[in-house]
Amino acid sequence: MSKKNDLGRRKRQHEFNLKKEKEEKEKLQKKLQAKKNKMKVDGKDKKKKGGSGFQVGKKKLKTKMTPLAKAKAAQAMEIEK
């Protein structure tokens, strides 16, 4: 292959690579911008607070601690500190 063709091919490949990198950066920038806008409007990134109890079938069961269990839990927390 002649030197002239090789240089031309390298130049075209280099331009193609630059163009591709630029497009990828723009795509990433748009994606980040859309994500920021979504966070501002929706506020969906906040986690839901779990209610007390859990769902079983159609009824919601509430788990309640007895006073004795509460005292034991409090005592265990004090020991860890």
Short mmCIF file of C-alpha atoms in Angstrom, two decimals, residues 28-54:
data_model
loop_
_atom_site.label_atom_id
_atom_site.label_comp_id
_atom_site.label_asym_id
_atom_site.label_seq_id
_atom_site.Cartn_x
_atom_site.Cartn_y
_atom_site.Cartn_z
CA LEU A 28 -24.37 10.86 27.98
CA GLN A 29 -24.87 14.57 28.65
CA LYS A 30 -28.49 14.41 27.43
CA LYS A 31 -29.12 11.33 29.55
CA LEU A 32 -27.73 13.01 32.68
CA GLN A 33 -29.70 16.19 31.99
CA ALA A 34 -32.92 14.20 31.57
CA LYS A 35 -32.19 12.38 34.81
CA LYS A 36 -31.66 15.69 36.66
CA ASN A 37 -34.89 17.12 35.26
CA LYS A 38 -36.80 14.00 36.23
CA MET A 39 -35.45 14.22 39.77
CA LYS A 40 -36.51 17.85 40.06
CA VAL A 41 -40.03 17.30 38.76
CA ASP A 42 -40.94 13.88 40.08
CA GLY A 43 -38.83 13.44 43.16
CA LYS A 44 -39.08 9.70 42.57
CA ASP A 45 -35.60 9.02 43.95
CA LYS A 46 -36.98 9.27 47.46
CA LYS A 47 -37.48 5.87 49.00
CA LYS A 48 -40.92 4.88 50.16
CA LYS A 49 -41.36 4.65 53.88
CA GLY A 50 -42.48 1.18 54.84
CA GLY A 51 -45.66 1.02 56.86
CA SER A 52 -45.85 -1.06 59.96
CA GLY A 53 -46.72 -4.62 59.11
CA PHE A 54 -46.72 -6.52 55.87
#
